[in-house]
Short mmCIF file of C-alpha atoms in Angstrom, two decimals:
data_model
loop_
_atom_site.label_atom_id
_atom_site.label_comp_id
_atom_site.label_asym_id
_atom_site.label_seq_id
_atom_site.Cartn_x
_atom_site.Cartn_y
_atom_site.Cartn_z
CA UNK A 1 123.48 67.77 89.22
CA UNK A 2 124.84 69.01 86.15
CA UNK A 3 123.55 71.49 83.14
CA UNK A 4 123.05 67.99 81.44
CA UNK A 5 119.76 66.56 83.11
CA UNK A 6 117.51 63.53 82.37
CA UNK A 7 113.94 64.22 81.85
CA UNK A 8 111.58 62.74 84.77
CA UNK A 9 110.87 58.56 84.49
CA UNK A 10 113.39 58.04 82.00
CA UNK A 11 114.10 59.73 78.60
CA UNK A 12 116.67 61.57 76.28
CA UNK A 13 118.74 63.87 78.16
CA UNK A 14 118.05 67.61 78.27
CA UNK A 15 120.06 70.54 77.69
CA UNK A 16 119.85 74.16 78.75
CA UNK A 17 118.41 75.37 82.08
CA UNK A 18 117.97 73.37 84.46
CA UNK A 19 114.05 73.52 85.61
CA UNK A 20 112.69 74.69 88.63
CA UNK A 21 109.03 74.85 90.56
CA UNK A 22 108.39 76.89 93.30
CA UNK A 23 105.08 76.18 95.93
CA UNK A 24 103.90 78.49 98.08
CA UNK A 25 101.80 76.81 100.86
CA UNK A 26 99.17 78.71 102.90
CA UNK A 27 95.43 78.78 102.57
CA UNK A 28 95.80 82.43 103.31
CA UNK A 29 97.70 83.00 99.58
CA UNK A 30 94.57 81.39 98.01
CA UNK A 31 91.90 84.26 99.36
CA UNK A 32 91.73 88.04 97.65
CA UNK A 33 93.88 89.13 100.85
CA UNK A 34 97.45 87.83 99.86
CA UNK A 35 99.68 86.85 96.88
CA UNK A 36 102.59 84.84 96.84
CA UNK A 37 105.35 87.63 96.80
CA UNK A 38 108.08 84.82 97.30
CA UNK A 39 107.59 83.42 94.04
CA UNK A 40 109.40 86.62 92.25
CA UNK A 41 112.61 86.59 94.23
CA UNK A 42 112.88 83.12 93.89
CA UNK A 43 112.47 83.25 90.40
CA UNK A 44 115.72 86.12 89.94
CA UNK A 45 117.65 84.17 92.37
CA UNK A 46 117.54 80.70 90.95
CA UNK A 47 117.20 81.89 87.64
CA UNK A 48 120.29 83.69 88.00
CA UNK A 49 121.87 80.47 89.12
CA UNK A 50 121.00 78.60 86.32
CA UNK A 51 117.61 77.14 87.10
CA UNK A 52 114.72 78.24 85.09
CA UNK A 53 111.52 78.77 87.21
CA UNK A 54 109.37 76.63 84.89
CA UNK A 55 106.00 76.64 87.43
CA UNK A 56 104.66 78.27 90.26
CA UNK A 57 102.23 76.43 92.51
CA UNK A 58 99.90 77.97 95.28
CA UNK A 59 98.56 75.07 97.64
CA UNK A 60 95.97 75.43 100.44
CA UNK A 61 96.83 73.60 104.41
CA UNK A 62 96.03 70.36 103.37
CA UNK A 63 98.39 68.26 103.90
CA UNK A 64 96.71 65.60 100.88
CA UNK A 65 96.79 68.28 98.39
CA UNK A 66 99.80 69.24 99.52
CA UNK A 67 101.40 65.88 98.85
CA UNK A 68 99.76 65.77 95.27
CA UNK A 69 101.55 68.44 94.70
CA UNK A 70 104.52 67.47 96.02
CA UNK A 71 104.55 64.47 94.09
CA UNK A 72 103.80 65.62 90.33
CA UNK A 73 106.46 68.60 91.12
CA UNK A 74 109.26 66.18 91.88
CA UNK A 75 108.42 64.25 88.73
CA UNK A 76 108.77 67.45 86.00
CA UNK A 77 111.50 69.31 87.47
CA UNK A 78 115.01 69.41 88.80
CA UNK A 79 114.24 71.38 91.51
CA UNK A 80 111.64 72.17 94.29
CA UNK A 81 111.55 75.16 96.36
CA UNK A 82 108.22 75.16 98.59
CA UNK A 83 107.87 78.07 100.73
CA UNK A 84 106.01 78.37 104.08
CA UNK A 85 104.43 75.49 106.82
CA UNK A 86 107.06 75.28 108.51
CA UNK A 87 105.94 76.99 111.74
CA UNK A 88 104.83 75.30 115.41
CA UNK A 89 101.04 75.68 114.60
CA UNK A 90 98.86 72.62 113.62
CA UNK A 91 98.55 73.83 110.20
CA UNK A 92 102.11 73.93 109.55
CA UNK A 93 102.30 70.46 107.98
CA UNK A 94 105.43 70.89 105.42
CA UNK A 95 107.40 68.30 107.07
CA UNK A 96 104.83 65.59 107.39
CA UNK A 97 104.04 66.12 103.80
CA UNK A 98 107.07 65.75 102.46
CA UNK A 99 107.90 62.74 104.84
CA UNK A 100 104.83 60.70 103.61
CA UNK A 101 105.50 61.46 100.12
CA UNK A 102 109.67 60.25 100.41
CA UNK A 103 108.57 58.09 102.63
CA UNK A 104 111.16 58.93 105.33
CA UNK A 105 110.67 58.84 109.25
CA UNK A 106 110.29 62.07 111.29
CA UNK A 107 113.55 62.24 113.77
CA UNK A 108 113.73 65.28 116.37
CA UNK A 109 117.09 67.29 115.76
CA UNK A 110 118.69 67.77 119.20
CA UNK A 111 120.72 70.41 117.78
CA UNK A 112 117.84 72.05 117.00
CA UNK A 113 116.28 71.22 119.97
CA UNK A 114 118.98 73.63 121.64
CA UNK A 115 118.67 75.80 119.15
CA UNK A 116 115.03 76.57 119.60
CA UNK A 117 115.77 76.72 123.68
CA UNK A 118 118.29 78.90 123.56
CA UNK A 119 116.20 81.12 121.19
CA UNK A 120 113.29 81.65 123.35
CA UNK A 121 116.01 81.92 126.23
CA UNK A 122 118.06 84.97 124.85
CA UNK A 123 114.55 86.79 124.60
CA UNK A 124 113.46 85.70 128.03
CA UNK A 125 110.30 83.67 126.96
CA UNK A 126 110.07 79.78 127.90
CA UNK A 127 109.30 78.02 124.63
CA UNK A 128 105.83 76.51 124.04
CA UNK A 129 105.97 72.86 123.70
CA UNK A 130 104.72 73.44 120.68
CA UNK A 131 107.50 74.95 118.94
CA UNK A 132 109.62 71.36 119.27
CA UNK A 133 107.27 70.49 116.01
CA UNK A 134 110.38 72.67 114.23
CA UNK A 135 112.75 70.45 115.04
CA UNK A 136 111.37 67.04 113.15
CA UNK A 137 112.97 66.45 110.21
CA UNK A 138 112.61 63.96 107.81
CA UNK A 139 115.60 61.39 107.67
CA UNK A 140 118.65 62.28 105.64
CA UNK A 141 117.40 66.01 104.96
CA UNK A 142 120.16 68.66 105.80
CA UNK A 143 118.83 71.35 108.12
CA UNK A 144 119.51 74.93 106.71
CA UNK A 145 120.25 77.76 109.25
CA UNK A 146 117.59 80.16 110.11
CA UNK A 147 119.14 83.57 110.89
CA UNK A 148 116.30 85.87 111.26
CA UNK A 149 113.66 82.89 112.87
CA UNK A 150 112.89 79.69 114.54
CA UNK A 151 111.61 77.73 111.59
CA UNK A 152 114.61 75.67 110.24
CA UNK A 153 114.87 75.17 106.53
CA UNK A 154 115.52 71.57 104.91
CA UNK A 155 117.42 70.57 101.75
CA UNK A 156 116.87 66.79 101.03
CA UNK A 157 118.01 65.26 97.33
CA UNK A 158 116.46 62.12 95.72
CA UNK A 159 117.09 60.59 92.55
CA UNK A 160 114.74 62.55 90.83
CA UNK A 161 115.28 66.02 91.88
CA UNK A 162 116.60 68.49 94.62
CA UNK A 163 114.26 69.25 97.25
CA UNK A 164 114.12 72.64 99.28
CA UNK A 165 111.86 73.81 101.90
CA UNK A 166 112.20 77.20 103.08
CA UNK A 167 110.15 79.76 105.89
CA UNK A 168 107.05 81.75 104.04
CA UNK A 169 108.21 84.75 105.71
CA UNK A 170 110.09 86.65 102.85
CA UNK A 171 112.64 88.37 104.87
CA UNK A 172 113.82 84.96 106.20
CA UNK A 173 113.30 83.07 103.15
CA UNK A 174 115.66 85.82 101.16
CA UNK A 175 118.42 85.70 103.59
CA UNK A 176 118.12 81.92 103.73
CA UNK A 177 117.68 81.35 99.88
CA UNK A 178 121.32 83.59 99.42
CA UNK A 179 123.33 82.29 102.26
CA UNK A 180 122.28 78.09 102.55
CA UNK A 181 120.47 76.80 99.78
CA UNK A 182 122.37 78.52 96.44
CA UNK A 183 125.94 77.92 97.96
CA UNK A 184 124.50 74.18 97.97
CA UNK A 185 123.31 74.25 94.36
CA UNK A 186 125.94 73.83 91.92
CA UNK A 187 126.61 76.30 88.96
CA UNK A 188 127.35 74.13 86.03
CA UNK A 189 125.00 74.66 83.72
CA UNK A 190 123.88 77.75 81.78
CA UNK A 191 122.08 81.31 84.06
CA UNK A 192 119.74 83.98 83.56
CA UNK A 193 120.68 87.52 83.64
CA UNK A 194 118.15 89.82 83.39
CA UNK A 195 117.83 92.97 83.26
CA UNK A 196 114.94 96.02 83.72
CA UNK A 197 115.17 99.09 82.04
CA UNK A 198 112.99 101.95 83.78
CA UNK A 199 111.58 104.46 81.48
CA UNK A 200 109.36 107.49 82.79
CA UNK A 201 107.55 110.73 80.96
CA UNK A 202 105.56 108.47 78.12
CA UNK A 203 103.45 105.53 77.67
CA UNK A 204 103.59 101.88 76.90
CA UNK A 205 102.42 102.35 73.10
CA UNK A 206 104.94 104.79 72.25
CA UNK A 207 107.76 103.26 73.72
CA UNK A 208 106.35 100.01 71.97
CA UNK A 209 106.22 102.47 68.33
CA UNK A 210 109.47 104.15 69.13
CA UNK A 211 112.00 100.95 69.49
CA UNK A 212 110.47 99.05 66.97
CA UNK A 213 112.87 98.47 64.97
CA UNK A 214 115.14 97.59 68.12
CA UNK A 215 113.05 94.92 69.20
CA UNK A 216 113.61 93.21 65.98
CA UNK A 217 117.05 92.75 66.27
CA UNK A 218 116.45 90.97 69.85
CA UNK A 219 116.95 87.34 68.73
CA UNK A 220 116.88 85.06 71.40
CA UNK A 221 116.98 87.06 74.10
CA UNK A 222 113.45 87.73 75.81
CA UNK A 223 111.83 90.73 75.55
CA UNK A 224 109.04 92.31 77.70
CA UNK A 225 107.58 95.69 78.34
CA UNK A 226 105.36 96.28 81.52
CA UNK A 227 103.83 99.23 81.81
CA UNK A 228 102.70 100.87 86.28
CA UNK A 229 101.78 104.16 87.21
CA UNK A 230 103.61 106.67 85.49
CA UNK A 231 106.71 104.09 84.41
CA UNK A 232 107.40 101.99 81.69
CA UNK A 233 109.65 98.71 82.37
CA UNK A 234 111.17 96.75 79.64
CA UNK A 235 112.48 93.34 80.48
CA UNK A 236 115.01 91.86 78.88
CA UNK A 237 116.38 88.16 79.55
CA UNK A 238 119.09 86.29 77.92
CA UNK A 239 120.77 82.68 78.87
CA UNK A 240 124.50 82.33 78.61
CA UNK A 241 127.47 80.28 80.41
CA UNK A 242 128.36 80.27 84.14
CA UNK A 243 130.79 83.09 83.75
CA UNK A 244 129.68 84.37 80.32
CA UNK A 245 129.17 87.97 80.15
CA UNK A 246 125.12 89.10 78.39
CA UNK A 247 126.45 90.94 75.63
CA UNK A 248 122.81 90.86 73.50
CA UNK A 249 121.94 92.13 76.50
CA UNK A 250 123.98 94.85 76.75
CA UNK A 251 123.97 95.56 72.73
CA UNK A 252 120.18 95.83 73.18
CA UNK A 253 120.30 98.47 76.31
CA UNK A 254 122.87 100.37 74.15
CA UNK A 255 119.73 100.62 71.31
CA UNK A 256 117.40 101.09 73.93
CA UNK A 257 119.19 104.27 75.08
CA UNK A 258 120.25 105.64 71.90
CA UNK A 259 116.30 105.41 70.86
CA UNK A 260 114.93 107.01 73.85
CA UNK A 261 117.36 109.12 75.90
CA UNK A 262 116.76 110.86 78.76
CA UNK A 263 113.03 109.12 78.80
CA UNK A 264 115.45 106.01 80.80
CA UNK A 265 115.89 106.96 84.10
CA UNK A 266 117.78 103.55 85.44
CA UNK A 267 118.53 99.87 85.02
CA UNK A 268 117.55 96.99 87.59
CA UNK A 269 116.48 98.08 91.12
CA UNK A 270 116.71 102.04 90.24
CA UNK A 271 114.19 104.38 91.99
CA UNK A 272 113.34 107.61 90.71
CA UNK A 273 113.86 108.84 94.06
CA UNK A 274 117.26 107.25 94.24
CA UNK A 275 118.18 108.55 90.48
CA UNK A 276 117.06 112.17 91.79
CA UNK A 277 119.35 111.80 95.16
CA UNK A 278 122.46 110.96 93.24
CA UNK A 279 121.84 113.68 90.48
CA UNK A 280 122.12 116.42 93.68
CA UNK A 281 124.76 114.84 95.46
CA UNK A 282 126.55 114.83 92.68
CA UNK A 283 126.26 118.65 92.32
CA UNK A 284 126.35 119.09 96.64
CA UNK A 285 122.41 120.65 95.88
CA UNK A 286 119.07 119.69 98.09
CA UNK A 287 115.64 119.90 97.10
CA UNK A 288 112.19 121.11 99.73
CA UNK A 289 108.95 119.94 98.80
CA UNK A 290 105.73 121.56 98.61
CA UNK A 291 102.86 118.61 98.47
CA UNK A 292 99.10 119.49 97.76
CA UNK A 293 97.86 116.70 95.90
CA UNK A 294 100.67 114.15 97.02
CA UNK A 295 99.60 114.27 100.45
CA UNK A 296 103.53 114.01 101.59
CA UNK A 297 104.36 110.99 98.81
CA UNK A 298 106.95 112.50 97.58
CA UNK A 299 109.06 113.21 101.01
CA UNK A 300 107.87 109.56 101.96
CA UNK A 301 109.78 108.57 98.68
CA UNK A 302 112.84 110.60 99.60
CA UNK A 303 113.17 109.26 103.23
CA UNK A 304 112.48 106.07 102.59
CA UNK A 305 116.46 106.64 100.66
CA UNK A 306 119.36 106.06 102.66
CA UNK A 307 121.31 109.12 103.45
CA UNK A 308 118.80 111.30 102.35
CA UNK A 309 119.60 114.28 104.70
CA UNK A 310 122.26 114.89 102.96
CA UNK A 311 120.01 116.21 99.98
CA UNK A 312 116.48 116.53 101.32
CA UNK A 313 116.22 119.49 103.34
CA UNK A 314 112.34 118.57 104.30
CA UNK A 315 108.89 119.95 102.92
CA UNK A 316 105.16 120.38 103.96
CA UNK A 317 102.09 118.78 103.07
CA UNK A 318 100.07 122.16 101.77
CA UNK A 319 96.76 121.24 101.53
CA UNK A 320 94.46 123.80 102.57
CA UNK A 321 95.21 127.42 100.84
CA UNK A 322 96.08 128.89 104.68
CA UNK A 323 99.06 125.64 104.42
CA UNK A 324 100.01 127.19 101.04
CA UNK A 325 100.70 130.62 102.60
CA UNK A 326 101.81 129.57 106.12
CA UNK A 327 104.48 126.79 104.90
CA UNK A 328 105.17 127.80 101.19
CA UNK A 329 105.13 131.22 101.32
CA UNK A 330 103.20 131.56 98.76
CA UNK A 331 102.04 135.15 97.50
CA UNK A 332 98.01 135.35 98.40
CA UNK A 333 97.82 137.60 95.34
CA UNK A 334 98.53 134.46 93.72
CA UNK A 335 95.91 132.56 94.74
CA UNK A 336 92.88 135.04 94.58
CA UNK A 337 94.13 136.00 90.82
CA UNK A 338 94.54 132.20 89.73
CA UNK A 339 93.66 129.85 92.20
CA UNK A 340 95.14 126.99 94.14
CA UNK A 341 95.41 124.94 91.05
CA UNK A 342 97.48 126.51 88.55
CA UNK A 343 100.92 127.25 87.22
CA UNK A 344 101.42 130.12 88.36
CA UNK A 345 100.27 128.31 92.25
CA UNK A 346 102.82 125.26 91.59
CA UNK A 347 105.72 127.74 90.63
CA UNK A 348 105.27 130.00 93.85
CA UNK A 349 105.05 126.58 95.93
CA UNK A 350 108.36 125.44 94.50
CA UNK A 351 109.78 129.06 95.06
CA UNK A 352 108.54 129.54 98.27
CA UNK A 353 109.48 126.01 99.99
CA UNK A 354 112.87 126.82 98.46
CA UNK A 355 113.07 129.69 100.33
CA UNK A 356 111.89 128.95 103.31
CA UNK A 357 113.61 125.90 103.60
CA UNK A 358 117.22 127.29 102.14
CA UNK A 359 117.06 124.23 99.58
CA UNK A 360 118.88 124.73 96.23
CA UNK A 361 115.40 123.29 94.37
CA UNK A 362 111.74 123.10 95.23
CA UNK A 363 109.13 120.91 94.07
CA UNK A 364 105.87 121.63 94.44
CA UNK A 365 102.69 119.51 93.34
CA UNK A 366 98.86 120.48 93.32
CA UNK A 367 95.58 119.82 91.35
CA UNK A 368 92.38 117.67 91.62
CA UNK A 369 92.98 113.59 92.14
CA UNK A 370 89.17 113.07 92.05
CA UNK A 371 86.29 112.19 91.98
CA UNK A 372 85.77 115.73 91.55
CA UNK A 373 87.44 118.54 89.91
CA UNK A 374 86.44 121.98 88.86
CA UNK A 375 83.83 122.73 86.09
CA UNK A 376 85.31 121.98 82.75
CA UNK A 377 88.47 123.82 83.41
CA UNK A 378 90.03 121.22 85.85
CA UNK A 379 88.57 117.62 85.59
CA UNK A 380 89.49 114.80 88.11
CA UNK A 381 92.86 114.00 87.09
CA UNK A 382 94.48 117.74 86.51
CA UNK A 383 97.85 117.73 87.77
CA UNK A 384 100.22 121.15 87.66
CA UNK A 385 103.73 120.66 88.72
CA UNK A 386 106.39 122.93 89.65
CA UNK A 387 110.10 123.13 90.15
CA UNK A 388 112.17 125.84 90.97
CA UNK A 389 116.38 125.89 90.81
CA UNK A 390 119.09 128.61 91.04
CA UNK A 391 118.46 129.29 86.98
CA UNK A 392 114.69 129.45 87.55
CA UNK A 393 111.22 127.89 86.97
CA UNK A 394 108.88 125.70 85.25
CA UNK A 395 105.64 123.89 85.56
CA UNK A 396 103.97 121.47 83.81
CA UNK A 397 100.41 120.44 83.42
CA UNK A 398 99.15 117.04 83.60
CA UNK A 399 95.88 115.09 83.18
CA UNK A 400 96.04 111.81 84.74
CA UNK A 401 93.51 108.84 84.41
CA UNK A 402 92.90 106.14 87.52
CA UNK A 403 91.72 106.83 90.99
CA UNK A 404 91.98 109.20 93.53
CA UNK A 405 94.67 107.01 95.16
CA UNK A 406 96.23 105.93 91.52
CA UNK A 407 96.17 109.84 90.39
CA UNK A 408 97.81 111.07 93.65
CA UNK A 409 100.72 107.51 93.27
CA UNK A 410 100.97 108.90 89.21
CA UNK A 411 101.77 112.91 90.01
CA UNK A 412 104.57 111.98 92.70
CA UNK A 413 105.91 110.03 90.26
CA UNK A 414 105.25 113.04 87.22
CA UNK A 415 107.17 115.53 89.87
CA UNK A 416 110.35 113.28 90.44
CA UNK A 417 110.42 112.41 86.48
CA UNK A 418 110.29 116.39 85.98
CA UNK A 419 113.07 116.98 88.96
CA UNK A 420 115.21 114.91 87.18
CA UNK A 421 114.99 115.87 84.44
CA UNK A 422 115.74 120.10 85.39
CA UNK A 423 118.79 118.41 87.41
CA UNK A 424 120.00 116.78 83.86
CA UNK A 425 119.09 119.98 82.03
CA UNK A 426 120.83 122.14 84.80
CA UNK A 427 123.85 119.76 84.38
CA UNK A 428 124.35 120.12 80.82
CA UNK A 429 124.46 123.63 80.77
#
């Protein structure tokens, strides 16, 4: 296929992007339990390779339905990327779909045949008759390798469009979306590049009021701004050649920046937590933490970075006001004179977990996440921060809307926006 396509039954020919559908199969991604998380990455990935993700069907195990959809997909796109039914269970009924609707015999693989055997055989289980479902395929289709399971994927092209069925488990749809089926797609035609840029310490209306005028000078290129707990994400999207460079793109992050500052805290797949890590290896520092409200989110954050030890030295979930004293250190006198929840509190719980852990910083969280607070002095939703360095402390007071478990996910986020930004301060000096 080229970036010059034909519109389905006949027609002018089409320029731009070539289009793209994705279907998730599984009755299980039509109830309140699951969402199709597949969709997303597939959406980057092929849109970075030039083909526009145009719709995104969910369809239940029926294998009628599933052929409707099937059908009217391969009649409005280029290509189709279903996801899932591929397994050894009765309601894994991919293959026969997509056989009835090309109308194409099912032939057992005896590669895959062996494959499958010697599977089960290098984790000394005999394989369950049923599992030799995974290796029909429909005639003609090339099998793609599954690295990380048994169920095979299957590329097949007809004259309408490209065909690709791939596992519904993400991890081995990922790995088999980057190494078999876009080295099999060709790159002719134009790409997306897209790009997020993470904002934290102010809301979606500002940052809406604030680049204005920026967003005026966007042109063509798409602009979005999503807003989550305690970050702001602005999306920006732009089509160009197969080896053309997105300079809108990168004119419009330059106004972005110059507008906003040190309110951006990263580009793309950026962290907080990641921004924070690099800030103190780049001075050779490491932070403690001292979590009230947090409940130990923000050390789950940290750890969950690789190489972390390097510049987490560790912290303690300080709940109780005996925790506060036992594992922070913290001065009693500070808590009968102003009380678990104050500045004063958040500052000696920085200071203290610094000390006791030998950490260049502390951070230190505590307040009320809800649903109830303190008379009218601390309502559900009072947050105090504190962060301690080698040049001294601050704290900052927050109140923070959502519940208990949106409040707590909001001041982890408030502490690492107000880490980094002491690091940056510290650095400038």
């Amino acid at each position: 296929m080229s970036g010059h396509s034909t519109l389905p039954g006949g027609g002018a020919p089409r320029t731009g992007p070539r289009r793209a559908e994705t279907i998730a199969i599984g009755t299980e991604l039509l109830g309140p339990d699951r969402i199709d998380s597949n969709g997303a990455f597939l959406s980057r990935a092929l849109g970075a390779h030039g083909y526009e993700v145009r719709f995104r069907t969910v369809v239940g195990d029926d294998v009628h339905e599933l052929e409707d959809a099937l059908r009217l997909a391969i009649t409005r796109v280029d290509l189709v990327v279903a996801t899932g039914g591929l397994g050894p269970t009765v309601d894994d009924l991919t293959r026969e779909a997509v056989a009835a609707v090309l109308r194409l015999p099912l032939e057992e693989d005896a590669a895959l045949v062996r494959e499958l055997e010697e599977r089960f055989r290098r984790h000394g289980r005999p394989m369950p008759p049923s599992n030799l479902r995974q290796a029909q395929v429909p005639r003609g289709a090339e099998v793609l390798p599954n690295k990380l399971g048994t169920a095979p994927g299957l590329l097949l092209r007809t004259d309408r469009a490209i065909l690709a069925l791939l596992p519904g488990v993400p991890s081995e749809m990922e790995r088999m979306t980057l190494d078999a089926l876009l080295p099999r797609l060709d790159k002719t035609g134009p790409r997306r590049v897209h790009r997020i840029i993470k904002i934290a310490g102010t809301n979606e209306s500002d940052v809406d009021h604030r680049l204005a005028a920026v967003h005026k000078t966007a042109g063509k290129v798409g602009w979005t701004i999503l807003a989550g707990a305690g970050q702001i994400e602005i999306h920006l999207t732009e089509w160009t050649t197969p080896r053309g460079k997105a300079t809108e793109i990168e004119r419009l992050d330059a106004g972005i920046a110059a507008v906003l500052g040190d309110d951006v805290f990263g580009r793309n797949e950026d962290t907080l937590e990641e921004v924070v890590g690099r800030l103190l290896v780049s001075r050779r520092h490491t932070v403690a933490a001292a979590e009230s409200i947090t409940g130990g989110r923000i050390a789950r954050r940290f750890t969950a970075v690789p190489g972390a030890s390097n510049w987490f030295a560790g912290g303690g979930v300080v709940y109780t006001d005996a925790a506060k004293r036992v594992l922070a250190d913290l001065d009693a006198a500070i808590l009968e004179r102003h009380g678990a929840v104050s500045a004063e509190a958040a500052i000696g719980l920085a200071e203290g977990i610094r000390r006791r852990l030998g950490a260049d910083w502390g951070i230190a969280t505590t307040g009320f996440a809800g649903p109830a607070g303190h008379r009218d002095t601390h309502p559900p939703g009072t947050v105090i921060l504190g962060v301690a360095g080698p040049d001294g402390s601050s704290s900052r007071r927050l109140l923070l809307p959502g519940t208990r478990t949106v409040v707590q996910a909001r001041a982890a986020q408030a502490a690492l926006d107000l880490l980094r930004r002491e690091l940056l301060r510290a650095a400038g000096k």
